[in-house]
C-alpha cells in the first residue's frame, strides 16, 4: 500500500494544499499537478502488472499459501473535491487497475463535530463505490488536545460505525504517538 495517495499528490499535505495558499504556491513550485497525476497513475499500473507477474511466477514455481494483495489508500472524500482539485477518488482510481482493497485514511471524517454521523455518511458513500473492499486504514485522535475520556468516547463511536457498517478492518493510529495532555 502507498501512504495516503492524496497527500502523495500534493507535496505530502493535501489538506494544506487545499486550504493554505502559501503552501500551495510552494508545492506548485516543486512539481506540476498534471505530471504528478500522470506519474502516480503510471506507477499504480506498473505496480499492478508487477504483482500479476509475481503471482504467475509464484504459481509456476509451485509456491502455496502466499497471497499478495494490492491496496490503494486515499485520504480525501470531500475536501479536495470541494476545492475543485484533482484527487485519488475521481482522478486516479478510476484510471488504474482495480485494487484488492481500498484504504481510507479517515482523518477528514474525524474532523467533523458529529464524528459518528460524518464517518457513517463517508463510509456509506465509499461502500457504494467499492463495496466490501473498502476499510478504514487509519484513524486516531490527538492526545495533545484531548483527555482520556474524550479519546475513549471517540474510539467507541468509531467502533460503532465499524460494527454497524460491517467494515472489515479499521486501524487505530496516532493515539500513542503523541504525548498526552500534561498531567494525564
mmCIF file of C-alpha atoms in Angstrom:
data_model
loop_
_atom_site.group_PDB
_atom_site.id
_atom_site.type_symbol
_atom_site.label_atom_id
_atom_site.label_comp_id
_atom_site.label_asym_id
_atom_site.label_seq_id
_atom_site.Cartn_x
_atom_site.Cartn_y
_atom_site.Cartn_z
ATOM 1 C CA UNK A 1 0.000 0.000 0.000
ATOM 2 C CA UNK A 2 1.077 3.553 -0.584
ATOM 3 C CA UNK A 3 0.632 6.089 2.120
ATOM 4 C CA UNK A 4 -2.358 8.421 1.670
ATOM 5 C CA UNK A 5 -2.386 8.915 -2.082
ATOM 6 C CA UNK A 6 -3.973 12.360 -1.926
ATOM 7 C CA UNK A 7 -1.075 13.543 0.216
ATOM 8 C CA UNK A 8 1.364 11.982 -2.244
ATOM 9 C CA UNK A 9 -0.190 14.138 -4.980
ATOM 10 C CA UNK A 10 0.292 17.368 -3.035
ATOM 11 C CA UNK A 11 3.776 17.531 -1.529
ATOM 12 C CA UNK A 12 2.822 15.320 1.417
ATOM 13 C CA UNK A 13 -0.027 17.542 2.652
ATOM 14 C CA UNK A 14 -3.237 17.636 0.589
ATOM 15 C CA UNK A 15 -5.204 19.435 3.324
ATOM 16 C CA UNK A 16 -2.646 22.239 3.465
ATOM 17 C CA UNK A 17 -2.579 22.402 -0.330
ATOM 18 C CA UNK A 18 -6.364 22.792 -0.429
ATOM 19 C CA UNK A 19 -6.592 25.310 2.425
ATOM 20 C CA UNK A 20 -3.305 27.249 2.589
ATOM 21 C CA UNK A 21 -2.464 29.423 -0.450
ATOM 22 C CA UNK A 22 1.163 29.852 0.644
ATOM 23 C CA UNK A 23 1.683 26.096 0.912
ATOM 24 C CA UNK A 24 0.018 25.634 -2.485
ATOM 25 C CA UNK A 25 2.356 28.129 -4.141
ATOM 26 C CA UNK A 26 5.404 26.442 -2.610
ATOM 27 C CA UNK A 27 4.199 22.996 -3.639
ATOM 28 C CA UNK A 28 3.409 24.155 -7.175
ATOM 29 C CA UNK A 29 6.944 25.476 -7.463
ATOM 30 C CA UNK A 30 8.228 21.956 -6.681
ATOM 31 C CA UNK A 31 6.037 19.935 -9.025
ATOM 32 C CA UNK A 32 3.306 20.040 -11.712
ATOM 33 C CA UNK A 33 -0.106 18.618 -10.739
ATOM 34 C CA UNK A 34 -0.836 17.120 -14.172
ATOM 35 C CA UNK A 35 2.587 15.467 -14.332
ATOM 36 C CA UNK A 36 2.242 14.177 -10.773
ATOM 37 C CA UNK A 37 -1.180 12.662 -11.546
ATOM 38 C CA UNK A 38 0.134 11.007 -14.694
ATOM 39 C CA UNK A 39 3.158 9.606 -12.861
ATOM 40 C CA UNK A 40 1.032 8.320 -9.995
ATOM 41 C CA UNK A 41 -1.342 6.530 -12.370
ATOM 42 C CA UNK A 42 1.591 5.041 -14.259
ATOM 43 C CA UNK A 43 3.146 3.855 -11.007
ATOM 44 C CA UNK A 44 -0.113 2.141 -9.952
ATOM 45 C CA UNK A 45 -0.446 0.488 -13.383
ATOM 46 C CA UNK A 46 3.136 -0.795 -13.295
ATOM 47 C CA UNK A 47 2.756 -1.958 -9.705
ATOM 48 C CA UNK A 48 -0.386 -3.914 -10.652
ATOM 49 C CA UNK A 49 1.433 -5.503 -13.614
ATOM 50 C CA UNK A 50 4.338 -6.451 -11.355
ATOM 51 C CA UNK A 51 2.028 -8.071 -8.830
ATOM 52 C CA UNK A 52 0.246 -10.064 -11.530
ATOM 53 C CA UNK A 53 3.612 -11.208 -12.885
ATOM 54 C CA UNK A 54 4.800 -12.096 -9.388
ATOM 55 C CA UNK A 55 1.660 -14.142 -8.787
ATOM 56 C CA UNK A 56 2.230 -16.014 -12.080
ATOM 57 C CA UNK A 57 5.856 -16.702 -11.228
ATOM 58 C CA UNK A 58 4.943 -17.956 -7.754
ATOM 59 C CA UNK A 59 2.307 -20.259 -9.192
ATOM 60 C CA UNK A 60 4.699 -21.563 -11.856
ATOM 61 C CA UNK A 61 7.240 -22.367 -9.146
ATOM 62 C CA UNK A 62 4.627 -24.150 -7.080
ATOM 63 C CA UNK A 63 4.557 -21.736 -4.147
ATOM 64 C CA UNK A 64 1.475 -22.264 -1.985
ATOM 65 C CA UNK A 65 -0.119 -20.297 0.800
ATOM 66 C CA UNK A 66 1.228 -16.908 -0.293
ATOM 67 C CA UNK A 67 -1.154 -14.083 -1.083
ATOM 68 C CA UNK A 68 -0.147 -10.640 -2.309
ATOM 69 C CA UNK A 69 -2.918 -8.042 -2.228
ATOM 70 C CA UNK A 70 -2.976 -4.603 -3.763
ATOM 71 C CA UNK A 71 -4.221 -1.703 -1.680
ATOM 72 C CA UNK A 72 -4.760 1.879 -2.755
ATOM 73 C CA UNK A 73 -5.027 4.413 0.057
ATOM 74 C CA UNK A 74 -6.654 7.825 -0.165
ATOM 75 C CA UNK A 75 -7.428 10.483 2.407
ATOM 76 C CA UNK A 76 -9.921 12.843 0.794
ATOM 77 C CA UNK A 77 -13.600 12.088 0.401
ATOM 78 C CA UNK A 78 -14.689 15.742 0.123
ATOM 79 C CA UNK A 79 -12.110 18.438 0.807
ATOM 80 C CA UNK A 80 -10.119 18.207 -2.449
ATOM 81 C CA UNK A 81 -13.301 17.710 -4.454
ATOM 82 C CA UNK A 82 -14.913 20.774 -2.840
ATOM 83 C CA UNK A 83 -11.789 22.806 -3.667
ATOM 84 C CA UNK A 84 -12.037 21.668 -7.316
ATOM 85 C CA UNK A 85 -8.692 19.868 -7.105
ATOM 86 C CA UNK A 86 -7.682 16.546 -8.666
ATOM 87 C CA UNK A 87 -7.884 13.684 -6.199
ATOM 88 C CA UNK A 88 -7.484 9.950 -5.828
ATOM 89 C CA UNK A 89 -11.202 9.091 -5.903
ATOM 90 C CA UNK A 90 -12.040 10.960 -9.093
ATOM 91 C CA UNK A 91 -8.797 11.354 -10.994
ATOM 92 C CA UNK A 92 -6.624 8.340 -10.183
ATOM 93 C CA UNK A 93 -8.555 5.273 -9.014
ATOM 94 C CA UNK A 94 -10.973 5.145 -11.987
ATOM 95 C CA UNK A 95 -7.981 5.143 -14.370
ATOM 96 C CA UNK A 96 -5.873 2.346 -12.877
ATOM 97 C CA UNK A 97 -6.399 -1.411 -12.442
ATOM 98 C CA UNK A 98 -8.768 -2.330 -9.621
ATOM 99 C CA UNK A 99 -7.141 -2.966 -6.274
ATOM 100 C CA UNK A 100 -7.938 -5.837 -3.957
ATOM 101 C CA UNK A 101 -8.668 -3.354 -1.170
ATOM 102 C CA UNK A 102 -9.167 0.402 -0.750
ATOM 103 C CA UNK A 103 -7.915 2.060 2.408
ATOM 104 C CA UNK A 104 -9.474 5.293 3.639
ATOM 105 C CA UNK A 105 -7.264 7.283 5.986
ATOM 106 C CA UNK A 106 -10.241 8.774 7.817
ATOM 107 C CA UNK A 107 -8.850 11.935 9.394
ATOM 108 C CA UNK A 108 -11.173 14.111 7.298
ATOM 109 C CA UNK A 109 -14.255 12.334 8.653
ATOM 110 C CA UNK A 110 -12.945 12.617 12.207
ATOM 111 C CA UNK A 111 -12.635 16.388 11.982
ATOM 112 C CA UNK A 112 -16.425 16.774 11.967
ATOM 113 C CA UNK A 113 -18.371 17.809 15.045
ATOM 114 C CA UNK A 114 -20.601 14.760 14.597
ATOM 115 C CA UNK A 115 -17.945 12.110 14.067
ATOM 116 C CA UNK A 116 -20.403 9.215 14.076
ATOM 117 C CA UNK A 117 -22.688 10.860 11.512
ATOM 118 C CA UNK A 118 -19.906 12.105 9.235
ATOM 119 C CA UNK A 119 -17.899 8.898 9.281
ATOM 120 C CA UNK A 120 -21.067 6.875 8.676
ATOM 121 C CA UNK A 121 -22.012 9.070 5.702
ATOM 122 C CA UNK A 122 -18.488 8.977 4.269
ATOM 123 C CA UNK A 123 -18.122 5.224 4.670
ATOM 124 C CA UNK A 124 -21.553 4.560 3.153
ATOM 125 C CA UNK A 125 -20.540 6.658 0.144
ATOM 126 C CA UNK A 126 -17.290 4.702 -0.158
ATOM 127 C CA UNK A 127 -19.058 1.350 0.291
ATOM 128 C CA UNK A 128 -21.381 2.229 -2.602
ATOM 129 C CA UNK A 129 -18.308 2.745 -4.722
ATOM 130 C CA UNK A 130 -16.015 -0.055 -3.525
ATOM 131 C CA UNK A 131 -18.334 -2.492 -1.756
ATOM 132 C CA UNK A 132 -16.705 -4.628 0.928
ATOM 133 C CA UNK A 133 -13.235 -3.817 -0.439
ATOM 134 C CA UNK A 134 -13.033 -0.516 1.488
ATOM 135 C CA UNK A 135 -11.762 -0.262 5.038
ATOM 136 C CA UNK A 136 -10.536 2.384 7.457
ATOM 137 C CA UNK A 137 -6.805 2.259 7.033
ATOM 138 C CA UNK A 138 -6.079 4.918 9.582
ATOM 139 C CA UNK A 139 -7.892 6.766 12.340
ATOM 140 C CA UNK A 140 -6.882 8.215 15.653
ATOM 141 C CA UNK A 141 -7.026 11.244 17.868
ATOM 142 C CA UNK A 142 -4.593 13.886 19.018
ATOM 143 C CA UNK A 143 -3.774 13.091 22.628
ATOM 144 C CA UNK A 144 -2.286 16.560 22.903
ATOM 145 C CA UNK A 145 -5.760 18.122 22.670
ATOM 146 C CA UNK A 146 -7.987 15.519 24.374
ATOM 147 C CA UNK A 147 -8.192 13.820 27.703
ATOM 148 C CA UNK A 148 -8.563 10.046 28.053
ATOM 149 C CA UNK A 149 -12.383 10.187 28.429
ATOM 150 C CA UNK A 150 -12.719 12.111 25.150
ATOM 151 C CA UNK A 151 -10.438 9.671 23.373
ATOM 152 C CA UNK A 152 -12.350 6.675 24.733
ATOM 153 C CA UNK A 153 -15.680 8.210 23.621
ATOM 154 C CA UNK A 154 -14.371 8.783 20.107
ATOM 155 C CA UNK A 155 -12.945 5.285 19.830
ATOM 156 C CA UNK A 156 -16.305 3.934 20.985
ATOM 157 C CA UNK A 157 -18.043 5.942 18.226
ATOM 158 C CA UNK A 158 -15.593 4.541 15.679
ATOM 159 C CA UNK A 159 -16.252 1.001 16.878
ATOM 160 C CA UNK A 160 -19.995 1.526 16.417
ATOM 161 C CA UNK A 161 -19.541 2.706 12.834
ATOM 162 C CA UNK A 162 -17.190 -0.183 12.030
ATOM 163 C CA UNK A 163 -19.623 -2.692 13.518
ATOM 164 C CA UNK A 164 -22.809 -1.164 12.067
ATOM 165 C CA UNK A 165 -21.401 -0.878 8.534
ATOM 166 C CA UNK A 166 -19.545 -4.221 8.635
ATOM 167 C CA UNK A 167 -16.234 -2.592 7.794
ATOM 168 C CA UNK A 168 -13.707 -5.452 7.567
ATOM 169 C CA UNK A 169 -10.733 -3.580 9.066
ATOM 170 C CA UNK A 170 -10.071 -0.375 10.976
ATOM 171 C CA UNK A 171 -6.560 0.535 12.034
ATOM 172 C CA UNK A 172 -6.139 2.745 15.085
ATOM 173 C CA UNK A 173 -3.232 5.123 14.505
ATOM 174 C CA UNK A 174 -1.633 8.031 16.342
ATOM 175 C CA UNK A 175 -3.315 7.589 19.699
ATOM 176 C CA UNK A 176 0.044 6.533 21.090
ATOM 177 C CA UNK A 177 2.493 8.540 19.000
ATOM 178 C CA UNK A 178 1.894 11.898 20.638
ATOM 179 C CA UNK A 179 2.383 12.864 24.253
ATOM 180 C CA UNK A 180 -0.795 13.095 26.332
ATOM 181 C CA UNK A 181 -2.106 16.299 27.854
ATOM 182 C CA UNK A 182 0.012 17.481 30.741
ATOM 183 C CA UNK A 183 -0.896 15.809 33.997
ATOM 184 C CA UNK A 184 -2.505 12.737 32.420
#
